């Protein structure tokens, strides 16, 4: 009997029927099959642990990158607002000085 003939259904049927008790070869084949299943499950568990670890690392890296981008954009916006305020101040001062010097020149020229 090959491993493919040692199906769980056949083993289960033979367990309840005393006339169909499996022989040592069938039991050996069933044990090999169970060993292969156990090995496959173990490999799935190891892969799942690796994937969980990788997911945790990627989540932490994404969180760090998001925070860096967020704080960088906040600082950049603050710098832009500061530069805009300085420009408004100097342009306003420039217009005030032009207006006051122009009105003073008109008063002097009779």
XYZ file of N, CA and C in Angstrom:
330
model
N 0.860 -1.178 0.000
C 0.000 0.000 0.000
C 0.895 1.226 0.000
N 0.604 2.164 -0.879
C 1.384 3.393 -0.942
C 0.835 4.391 0.063
N 1.560 5.488 0.181
C 1.125 6.522 1.127
C -0.240 7.076 0.724
N -0.483 7.153 -0.569
C -1.754 7.711 -1.014
C -2.923 6.809 -0.659
N -2.692 5.499 -0.485
C -3.802 4.610 -0.130
C -4.070 4.606 1.369
N -3.158 5.153 2.157
C -3.346 5.217 3.609
C -4.045 6.520 3.948
N -5.264 6.641 3.459
C -6.024 7.858 3.694
C -6.612 7.836 5.095
N -6.890 8.990 5.657
C -7.501 9.026 6.990
C -8.838 8.296 7.034
N -9.601 8.343 5.930
C -10.898 7.671 5.907
C -10.711 6.158 6.035
N -9.744 5.623 5.303
C -9.496 4.179 5.338
C -9.016 3.759 6.723
N -8.146 4.550 7.324
C -7.659 4.209 8.664
C -8.778 4.306 9.679
N -9.639 5.314 9.541
C -10.762 5.477 10.457
C -11.748 4.331 10.323
N -12.019 3.912 9.081
C -12.922 2.773 8.870
C -12.356 1.505 9.494
N -11.071 1.304 9.325
C -10.468 0.081 9.859
C -10.388 0.112 11.382
N -10.399 1.286 11.974
C -10.346 1.376 13.431
C -11.628 0.872 14.064
N -12.762 1.011 13.367
C -14.046 0.595 13.924
C -14.457 -0.804 13.473
N -13.783 -1.337 12.504
C -14.114 -2.673 12.016
C -12.965 -3.615 12.370
N -13.190 -4.542 13.293
C -12.102 -5.436 13.706
C -11.559 -6.292 12.556
N -12.378 -6.561 11.547
C -11.924 -7.386 10.430
C -10.988 -6.596 9.517
N -11.049 -5.282 9.561
C -10.236 -4.446 8.676
C -9.141 -3.711 9.442
N -8.570 -4.284 10.430
C -7.502 -3.646 11.189
C -6.285 -3.438 10.289
N -5.675 -2.263 10.356
C -4.522 -2.015 9.489
C -3.316 -2.840 9.924
N -2.547 -3.232 8.955
C -1.330 -3.974 9.287
C -0.202 -2.985 9.555
N 0.973 -3.504 9.848
C 2.107 -2.651 10.199
C 2.522 -1.736 9.049
N 2.415 -2.217 7.831
C 2.803 -1.410 6.674
C 1.864 -0.208 6.527
N 0.567 -0.449 6.675
C -0.391 0.659 6.579
C -0.178 1.660 7.711
N 0.097 1.139 8.897
C 0.367 2.043 10.016
C 1.649 2.838 9.772
N 2.643 2.193 9.231
C 3.889 2.888 8.907
C 3.651 3.968 7.859
N 2.845 3.630 6.842
C 2.514 4.623 5.814
C 1.735 5.801 6.406
N 0.801 5.471 7.321
C 0.027 6.529 7.972
C 0.938 7.413 8.824
N 1.914 6.805 9.488
C 2.843 7.593 10.318
C 3.712 8.498 9.444
N 4.131 7.968 8.271
C 4.899 8.798 7.342
C 4.063 9.989 6.872
N 2.800 9.691 6.566
C 1.901 10.753 6.116
C 1.709 11.797 7.213
N 1.506 11.342 8.435
C 1.360 12.275 9.554
C 2.648 13.062 9.783
N 3.790 12.417 9.597
C 5.072 13.116 9.730
C 5.215 14.214 8.689
N 4.808 13.928 7.450
C 4.869 14.941 6.390
C 3.924 16.106 6.696
N 2.746 15.771 7.212
C 1.782 16.824 7.571
C 2.353 17.678 8.706
N 2.937 17.014 9.702
C 3.527 17.747 10.829
C 4.660 18.647 10.334
N 5.498 18.137 9.449
C 6.608 18.923 8.904
C 6.082 20.135 8.131
N 5.027 19.922 7.339
C 4.425 21.029 6.594
C 3.855 22.091 7.518
N 3.190 21.656 8.578
C 2.622 22.607 9.542
C 3.741 23.372 10.243
N 4.827 22.689 10.583
C 5.958 23.355 11.226
C 6.540 24.433 10.304
N 6.701 24.098 9.030
C 7.236 25.090 8.087
C 6.290 26.286 7.939
N 4.988 26.023 7.951
C 4.015 27.126 7.894
C 4.130 28.012 9.130
N 4.309 27.409 10.308
C 4.441 28.187 11.535
C 5.704 29.043 11.512
N 6.811 28.472 11.036
C 8.057 29.226 10.964
C 7.908 30.399 9.997
N 7.291 30.140 8.836
C 7.076 31.203 7.855
C 6.163 32.297 8.425
N 5.142 31.884 9.153
C 4.225 32.848 9.752
C 4.944 33.715 10.790
N 5.836 33.118 11.577
C 6.606 33.894 12.548
C 7.510 34.892 11.840
N 8.160 34.451 10.759
C 9.008 35.368 9.991
C 8.192 36.521 9.417
N 7.020 36.190 8.877
C 6.172 37.233 8.291
C 5.689 38.223 9.343
N 5.341 37.727 10.523
C 4.910 38.631 11.602
C 6.050 39.553 12.029
N 7.248 38.991 12.134
C 8.411 39.798 12.509
C 8.689 40.859 11.445
N 8.644 40.460 10.175
C 8.885 41.401 9.088
C 7.804 42.488 9.063
N 6.558 42.093 9.310
C 5.476 43.068 9.350
C 5.678 44.068 10.484
N 6.132 43.586 11.634
C 6.394 44.489 12.767
C 7.510 45.468 12.423
N 8.576 44.971 11.781
C 9.678 45.855 11.391
C 9.209 46.890 10.366
N 8.442 46.459 9.389
C 7.962 47.384 8.360
C 7.001 48.411 8.953
N 6.171 47.983 9.894
C 5.250 48.927 10.535
C 6.021 49.993 11.302
N 7.042 49.571 12.022
C 7.853 50.532 12.778
C 8.573 51.488 11.835
N 9.098 50.963 10.733
C 9.807 51.815 9.773
C 8.836 52.794 9.100
N 7.646 52.325 8.755
C 6.656 53.218 8.148
C 6.227 54.309 9.117
N 6.062 53.950 10.380
C 5.694 54.946 11.406
C 6.775 56.015 11.534
N 8.032 55.582 11.552
C 9.149 56.521 11.664
C 9.214 57.435 10.439
N 9.062 56.859 9.247
C 9.090 57.670 8.029
C 7.938 58.673 7.997
N 6.755 58.233 8.434
C 5.603 59.144 8.477
C 5.876 60.297 9.428
N 6.402 59.987 10.629
C 6.686 61.043 11.603
C 7.726 62.021 11.068
N 8.776 61.496 10.421
C 9.791 62.376 9.854
C 9.202 63.288 8.785
N 8.374 62.737 7.917
C 7.759 63.543 6.863
C 6.812 64.581 7.459
N 6.050 64.186 8.477
C 5.098 65.104 9.097
C 5.819 66.270 9.765
N 6.811 65.971 10.592
C 7.528 67.036 11.282
C 8.303 67.910 10.303
N 8.844 67.301 9.260
C 9.541 68.081 8.236
C 8.610 69.058 7.542
N 7.396 68.609 7.222
C 6.464 69.510 6.558
C 5.973 70.610 7.501
N 5.823 70.307 8.788
C 5.429 71.339 9.756
C 6.520 72.402 9.868
N 7.770 71.966 9.957
C 8.885 72.921 10.040
C 8.979 73.742 8.762
N 8.821 73.096 7.613
C 8.876 73.815 6.339
C 7.775 74.865 6.249
N 6.571 74.511 6.678
C 5.467 75.467 6.660
C 5.739 76.634 7.602
N 6.279 76.335 8.776
C 6.602 77.411 9.727
C 7.651 78.357 9.143
N 8.641 77.813 8.447
C 9.666 78.659 7.825
C 9.052 79.517 6.732
N 8.175 78.937 5.914
C 7.515 79.720 4.860
C 6.691 80.856 5.443
N 5.958 80.603 6.523
C 5.145 81.640 7.160
C 6.050 82.727 7.737
N 7.140 82.352 8.369
C 8.079 83.314 8.926
C 8.684 84.193 7.825
N 9.107 83.581 6.728
C 9.671 84.346 5.614
C 8.621 85.290 5.038
N 7.389 84.835 4.913
C 6.314 85.687 4.394
C 6.075 86.872 5.316
N 6.096 86.644 6.630
C 5.881 87.738 7.571
C 7.031 88.755 7.489
N 8.262 88.268 7.352
C 9.408 89.178 7.217
C 9.289 89.986 5.929
N 8.870 89.353 4.841
C 8.701 90.072 3.572
C 7.621 91.139 3.688
N 6.514 90.810 4.317
C 5.441 91.786 4.492
C 5.935 92.955 5.331
N 6.676 92.674 6.388
C 7.195 93.731 7.242
C 8.114 94.672 6.450
N 9.078 94.116 5.709
C 10.020 94.960 4.978
C 9.363 95.706 3.823
N 8.435 95.068 3.131
C 7.736 95.770 2.043
C 6.875 96.892 2.605
N 6.213 96.631 3.708
C 5.391 97.667 4.340
C 6.269 98.833 4.794
N 7.390 98.535 5.420
C 8.309 99.568 5.867
C 8.846 100.367 4.670
N 9.108 99.660 3.572
C 9.605 100.311 2.376
C 8.561 101.279 1.817
N 7.274 100.839 1.765
C 6.214 101.725 1.270
C 5.986 102.905 2.207
N 6.068 102.661 3.509
C 5.884 103.756 4.456
C 7.005 104.779 4.287
N 8.235 104.319 4.098
C 9.343 105.257 3.924
C 9.230 105.996 2.590
N 8.741 105.353 1.561
C 8.565 106.014 0.258
C 7.463 107.075 0.342
N 6.395 106.717 1.037
C 5.283 107.657 1.158
C 5.682 108.860 1.991
N 6.366 108.603 3.093
C 6.757 109.729 3.959
C 7.821 110.587 3.290
N 8.748 110.022 2.557
C 9.768 110.829 1.883
C 9.165 111.548 0.677
N 8.192 110.990 0.043
C 7.534 111.660 -1.083
C 6.690 112.810 -0.630
N 5.997 112.698 0.485
C 5.171 113.794 0.987
C 6.043 114.910 1.537
N 7.197 114.548 2.100
C 8.127 115.561 2.601
C 8.728 116.331 1.443
N 8.987 115.679 0.353
C 9.546 116.347 -0.815
C 8.534 117.308 -1.423
N 7.261 116.953 -1.405
C 6.221 117.845 -1.940
C 6.061 119.074 -1.083
N 6.227 118.911 0.240
C 6.074 120.050 1.128
C 7.242 121.017 0.959
N 8.422 120.555 0.629
C 9.582 121.408 0.475
C 9.605 122.147 -0.865
N 8.916 121.623 -1.807
C 9.009 122.221 -3.150
C 7.808 123.136 -3.406
N 7.883 124.381 -2.979
C 6.789 125.330 -3.271
C 6.975 126.071 -4.552
